[in-house]
XYZ file of N, CA, C and O in Angstrom:
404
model
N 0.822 -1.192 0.000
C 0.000 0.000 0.000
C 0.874 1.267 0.000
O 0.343 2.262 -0.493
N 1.987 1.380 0.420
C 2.806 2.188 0.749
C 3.710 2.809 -0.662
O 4.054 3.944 -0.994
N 3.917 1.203 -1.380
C 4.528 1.366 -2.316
C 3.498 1.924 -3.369
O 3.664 2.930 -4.058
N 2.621 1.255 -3.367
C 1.309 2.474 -4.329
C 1.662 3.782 -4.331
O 2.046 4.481 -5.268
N 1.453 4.105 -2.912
C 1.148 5.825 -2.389
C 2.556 6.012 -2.921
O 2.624 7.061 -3.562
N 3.457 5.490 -2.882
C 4.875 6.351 -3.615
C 5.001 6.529 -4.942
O 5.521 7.470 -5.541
N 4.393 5.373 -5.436
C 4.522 5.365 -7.570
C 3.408 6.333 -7.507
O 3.848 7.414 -7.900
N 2.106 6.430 -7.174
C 1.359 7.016 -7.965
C 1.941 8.837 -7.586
O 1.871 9.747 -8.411
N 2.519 8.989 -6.064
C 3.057 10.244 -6.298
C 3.899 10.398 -6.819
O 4.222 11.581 -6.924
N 4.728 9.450 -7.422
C 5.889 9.961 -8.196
C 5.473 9.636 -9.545
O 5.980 10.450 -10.316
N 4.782 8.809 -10.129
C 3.883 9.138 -11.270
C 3.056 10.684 -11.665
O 3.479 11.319 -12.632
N 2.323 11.017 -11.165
C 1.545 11.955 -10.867
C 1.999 13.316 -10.624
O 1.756 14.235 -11.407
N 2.969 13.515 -9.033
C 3.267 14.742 -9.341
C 4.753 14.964 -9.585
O 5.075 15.863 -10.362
N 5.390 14.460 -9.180
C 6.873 14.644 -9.690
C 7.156 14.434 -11.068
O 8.184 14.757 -11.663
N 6.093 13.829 -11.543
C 6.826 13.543 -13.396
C 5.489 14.596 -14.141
O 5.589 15.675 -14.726
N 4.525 13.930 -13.891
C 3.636 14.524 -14.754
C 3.012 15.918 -14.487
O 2.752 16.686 -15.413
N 2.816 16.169 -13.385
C 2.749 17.569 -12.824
C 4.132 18.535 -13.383
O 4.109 19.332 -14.321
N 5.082 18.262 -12.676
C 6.234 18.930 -13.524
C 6.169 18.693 -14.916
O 6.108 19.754 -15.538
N 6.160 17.845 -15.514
C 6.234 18.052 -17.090
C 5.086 19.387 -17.888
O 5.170 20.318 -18.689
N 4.267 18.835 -17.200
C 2.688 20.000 -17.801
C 3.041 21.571 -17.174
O 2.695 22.475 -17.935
N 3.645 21.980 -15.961
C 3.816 23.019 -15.725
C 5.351 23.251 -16.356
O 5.288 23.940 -17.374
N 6.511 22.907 -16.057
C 7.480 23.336 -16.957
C 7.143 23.449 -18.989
O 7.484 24.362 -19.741
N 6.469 22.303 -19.296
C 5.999 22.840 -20.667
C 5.383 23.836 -21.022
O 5.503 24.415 -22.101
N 4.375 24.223 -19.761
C 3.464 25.370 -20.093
C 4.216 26.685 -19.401
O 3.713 27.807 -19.467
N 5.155 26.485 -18.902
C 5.675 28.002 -18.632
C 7.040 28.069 -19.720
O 7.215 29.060 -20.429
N 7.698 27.229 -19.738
C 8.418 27.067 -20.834
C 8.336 27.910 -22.517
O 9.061 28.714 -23.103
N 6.643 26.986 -22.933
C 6.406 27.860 -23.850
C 6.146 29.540 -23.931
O 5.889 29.900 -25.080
N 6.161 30.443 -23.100
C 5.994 31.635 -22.739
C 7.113 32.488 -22.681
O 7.007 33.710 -22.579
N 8.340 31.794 -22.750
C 9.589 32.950 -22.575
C 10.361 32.461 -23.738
O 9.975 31.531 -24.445
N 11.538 33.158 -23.930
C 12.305 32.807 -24.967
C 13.222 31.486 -24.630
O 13.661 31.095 -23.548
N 13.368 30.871 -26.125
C 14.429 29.894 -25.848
C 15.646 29.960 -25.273
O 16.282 29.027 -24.783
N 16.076 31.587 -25.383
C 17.553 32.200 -24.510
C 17.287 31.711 -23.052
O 18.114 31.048 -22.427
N 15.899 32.140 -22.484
C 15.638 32.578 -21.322
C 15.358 30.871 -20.797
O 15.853 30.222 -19.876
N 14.453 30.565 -21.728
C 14.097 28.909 -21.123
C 15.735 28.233 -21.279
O 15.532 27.366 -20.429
N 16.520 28.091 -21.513
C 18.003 27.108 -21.650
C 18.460 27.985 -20.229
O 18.487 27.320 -19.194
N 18.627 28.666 -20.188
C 19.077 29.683 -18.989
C 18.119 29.041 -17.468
O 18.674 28.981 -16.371
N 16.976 28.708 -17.631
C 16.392 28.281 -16.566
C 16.424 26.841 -16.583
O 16.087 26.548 -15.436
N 16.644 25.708 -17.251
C 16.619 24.388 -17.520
C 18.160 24.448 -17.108
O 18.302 23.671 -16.163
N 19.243 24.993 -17.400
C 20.835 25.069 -16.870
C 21.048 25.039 -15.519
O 21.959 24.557 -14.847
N 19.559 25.932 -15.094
C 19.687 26.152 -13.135
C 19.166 25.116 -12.855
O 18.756 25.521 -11.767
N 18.743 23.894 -12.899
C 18.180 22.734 -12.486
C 19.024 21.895 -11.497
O 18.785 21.241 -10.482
N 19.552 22.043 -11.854
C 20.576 20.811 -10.846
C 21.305 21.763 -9.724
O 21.957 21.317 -8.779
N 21.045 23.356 -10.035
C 21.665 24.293 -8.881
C 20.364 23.835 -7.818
O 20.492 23.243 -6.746
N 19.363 24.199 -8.321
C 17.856 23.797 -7.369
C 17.758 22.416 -6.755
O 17.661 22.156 -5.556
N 17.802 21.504 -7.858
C 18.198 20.194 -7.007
C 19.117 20.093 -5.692
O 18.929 19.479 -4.642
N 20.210 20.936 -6.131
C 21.195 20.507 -4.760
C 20.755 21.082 -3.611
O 20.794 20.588 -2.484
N 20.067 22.820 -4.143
C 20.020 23.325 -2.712
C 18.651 23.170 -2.118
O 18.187 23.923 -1.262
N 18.112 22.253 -2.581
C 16.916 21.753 -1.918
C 17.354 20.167 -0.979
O 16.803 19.760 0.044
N 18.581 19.476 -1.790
C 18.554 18.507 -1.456
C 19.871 18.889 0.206
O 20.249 18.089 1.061
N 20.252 20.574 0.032
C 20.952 20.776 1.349
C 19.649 21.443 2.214
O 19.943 21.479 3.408
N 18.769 21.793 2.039
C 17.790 22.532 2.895
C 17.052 21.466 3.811
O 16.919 21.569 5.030
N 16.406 19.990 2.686
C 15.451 19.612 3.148
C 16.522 17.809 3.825
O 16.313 17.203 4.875
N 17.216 17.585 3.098
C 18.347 16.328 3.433
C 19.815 16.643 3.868
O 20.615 15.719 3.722
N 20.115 17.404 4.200
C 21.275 17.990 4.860
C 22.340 17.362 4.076
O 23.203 16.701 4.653
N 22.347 17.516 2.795
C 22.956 17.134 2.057
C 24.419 18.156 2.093
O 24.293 19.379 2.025
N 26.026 17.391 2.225
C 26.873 18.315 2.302
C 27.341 18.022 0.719
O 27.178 17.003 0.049
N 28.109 19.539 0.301
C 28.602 19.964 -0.557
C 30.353 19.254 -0.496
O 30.824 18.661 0.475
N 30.835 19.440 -1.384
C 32.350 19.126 -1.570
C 32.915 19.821 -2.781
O 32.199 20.199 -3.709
N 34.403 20.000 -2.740
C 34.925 21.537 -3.850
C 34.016 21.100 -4.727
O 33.065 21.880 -4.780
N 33.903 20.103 -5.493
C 33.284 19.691 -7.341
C 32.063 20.636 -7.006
O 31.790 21.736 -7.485
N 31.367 19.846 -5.988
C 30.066 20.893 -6.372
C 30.000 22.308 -6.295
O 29.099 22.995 -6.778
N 31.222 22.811 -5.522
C 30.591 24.642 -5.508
C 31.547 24.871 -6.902
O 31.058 25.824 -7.509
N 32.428 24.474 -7.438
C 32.937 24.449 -8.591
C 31.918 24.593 -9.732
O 31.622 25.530 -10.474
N 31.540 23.483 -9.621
C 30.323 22.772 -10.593
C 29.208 24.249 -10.536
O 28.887 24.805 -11.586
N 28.826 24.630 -9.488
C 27.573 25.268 -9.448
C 27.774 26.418 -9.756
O 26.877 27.069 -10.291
N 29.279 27.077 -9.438
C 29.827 28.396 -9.924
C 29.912 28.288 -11.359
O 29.743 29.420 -11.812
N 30.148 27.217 -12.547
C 30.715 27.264 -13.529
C 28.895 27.716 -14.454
O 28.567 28.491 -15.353
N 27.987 26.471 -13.359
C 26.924 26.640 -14.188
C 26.058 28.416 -14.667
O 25.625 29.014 -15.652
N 26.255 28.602 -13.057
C 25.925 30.356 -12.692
C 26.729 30.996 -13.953
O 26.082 31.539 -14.848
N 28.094 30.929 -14.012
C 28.264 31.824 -15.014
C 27.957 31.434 -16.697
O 27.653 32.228 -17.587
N 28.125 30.102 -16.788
C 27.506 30.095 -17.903
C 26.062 30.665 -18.192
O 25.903 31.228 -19.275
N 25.212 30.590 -17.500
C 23.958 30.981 -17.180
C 24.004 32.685 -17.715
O 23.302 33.203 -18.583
N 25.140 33.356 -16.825
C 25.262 34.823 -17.307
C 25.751 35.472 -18.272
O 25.526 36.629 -18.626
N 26.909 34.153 -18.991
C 27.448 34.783 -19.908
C 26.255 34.084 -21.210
O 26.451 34.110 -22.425
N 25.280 33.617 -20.636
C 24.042 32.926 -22.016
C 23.457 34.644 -22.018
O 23.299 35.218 -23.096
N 23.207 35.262 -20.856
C 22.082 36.373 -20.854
C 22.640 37.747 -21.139
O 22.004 38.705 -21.578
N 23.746 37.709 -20.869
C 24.455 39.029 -21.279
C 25.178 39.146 -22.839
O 25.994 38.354 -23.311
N 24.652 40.313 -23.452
C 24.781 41.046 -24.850
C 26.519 40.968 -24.552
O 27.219 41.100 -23.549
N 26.796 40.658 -26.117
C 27.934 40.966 -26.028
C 28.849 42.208 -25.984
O 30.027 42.267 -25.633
N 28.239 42.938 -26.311
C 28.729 44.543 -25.800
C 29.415 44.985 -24.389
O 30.297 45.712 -23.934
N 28.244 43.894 -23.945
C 29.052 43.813 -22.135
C 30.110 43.506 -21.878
O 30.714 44.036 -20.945
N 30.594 42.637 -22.573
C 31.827 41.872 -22.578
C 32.777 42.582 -22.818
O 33.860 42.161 -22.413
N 32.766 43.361 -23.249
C 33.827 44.785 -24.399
C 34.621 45.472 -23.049
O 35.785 45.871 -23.074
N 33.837 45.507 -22.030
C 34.751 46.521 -20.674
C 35.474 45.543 -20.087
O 36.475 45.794 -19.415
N 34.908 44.032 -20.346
C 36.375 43.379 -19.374
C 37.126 42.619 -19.884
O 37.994 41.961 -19.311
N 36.759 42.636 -21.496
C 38.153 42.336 -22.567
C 39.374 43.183 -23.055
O 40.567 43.055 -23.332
N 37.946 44.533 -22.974
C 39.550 45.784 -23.311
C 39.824 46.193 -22.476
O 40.869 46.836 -22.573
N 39.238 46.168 -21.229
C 39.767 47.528 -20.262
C 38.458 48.263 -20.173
O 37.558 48.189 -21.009
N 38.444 49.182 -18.763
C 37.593 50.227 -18.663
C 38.128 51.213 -18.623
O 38.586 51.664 -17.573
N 38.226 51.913 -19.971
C 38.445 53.079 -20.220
C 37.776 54.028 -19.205
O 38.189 54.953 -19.905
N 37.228 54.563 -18.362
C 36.729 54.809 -17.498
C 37.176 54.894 -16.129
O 36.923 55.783 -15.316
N 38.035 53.616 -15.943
C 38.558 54.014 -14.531
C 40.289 54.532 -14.764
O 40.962 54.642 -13.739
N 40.874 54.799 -15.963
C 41.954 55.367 -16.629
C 41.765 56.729 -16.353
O 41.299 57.343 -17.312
N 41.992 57.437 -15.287
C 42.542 58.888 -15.484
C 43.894 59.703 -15.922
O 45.087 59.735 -15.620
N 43.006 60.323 -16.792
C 44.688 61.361 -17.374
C 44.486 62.836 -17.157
O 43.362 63.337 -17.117
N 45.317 63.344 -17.053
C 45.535 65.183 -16.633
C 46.006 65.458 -17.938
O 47.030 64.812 -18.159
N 45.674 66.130 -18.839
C 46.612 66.624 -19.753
C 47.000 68.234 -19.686
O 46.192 69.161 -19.714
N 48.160 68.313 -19.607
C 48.779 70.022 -19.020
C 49.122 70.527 -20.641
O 49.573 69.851 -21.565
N 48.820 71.642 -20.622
C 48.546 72.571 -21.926
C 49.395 73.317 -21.417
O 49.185 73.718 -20.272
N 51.179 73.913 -22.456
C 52.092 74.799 -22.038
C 51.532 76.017 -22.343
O 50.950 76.088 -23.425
N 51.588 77.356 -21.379
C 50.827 78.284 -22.195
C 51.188 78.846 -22.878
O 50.450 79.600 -23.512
């Protein structure tokens, strides 16, 4: 009886519940934006599986989870952005220029 009550919830809402709501919010944003949120999946997995199972971390995973985060940012950020910390920020370069009179 027990084992019922576990397939049909893991039939039911862990597969099929998630499938129908990730498809249906899925279809609503862009494919940039949906790969960007399907990438954070396994960040959510873990920190649910440290909140609710006291699950400990080890280097791979904060490695792992840092690499995903930035891939994640460098999916969402224009490349224009990229331009201040490939060339330099012209910006934090101060010059005085003295004019002889």
């Amino acid at each position: 009886r027990i084992a019922a009550g576990a397939v049909a919830w893991t039939g039911l809402v862990t597969t099929a519940l998630n499938r129908f709501v990730e498809t249906t919010s899925l279809g609503k944003v862009s494919s940039a934006e949906a790969s960007v949120i399907l990438a954070t999946e396994p960040l959510w997995a873990a920190l649910f599986a440290a909140l609710w199972l006291s699950e400990d971390f080890g280097a791979n995973d904060y490695i792992g989870g840092a690499l995903i985060v930035l891939a994640c940012l460098a999916n969402t950020l224009k490349p224009s952005d990229f331009d201040r910390f490939l060339q330099g920020d012209d910006e934090d370069k101060t010059s005085v220029e003295v004019r002889a009179p």
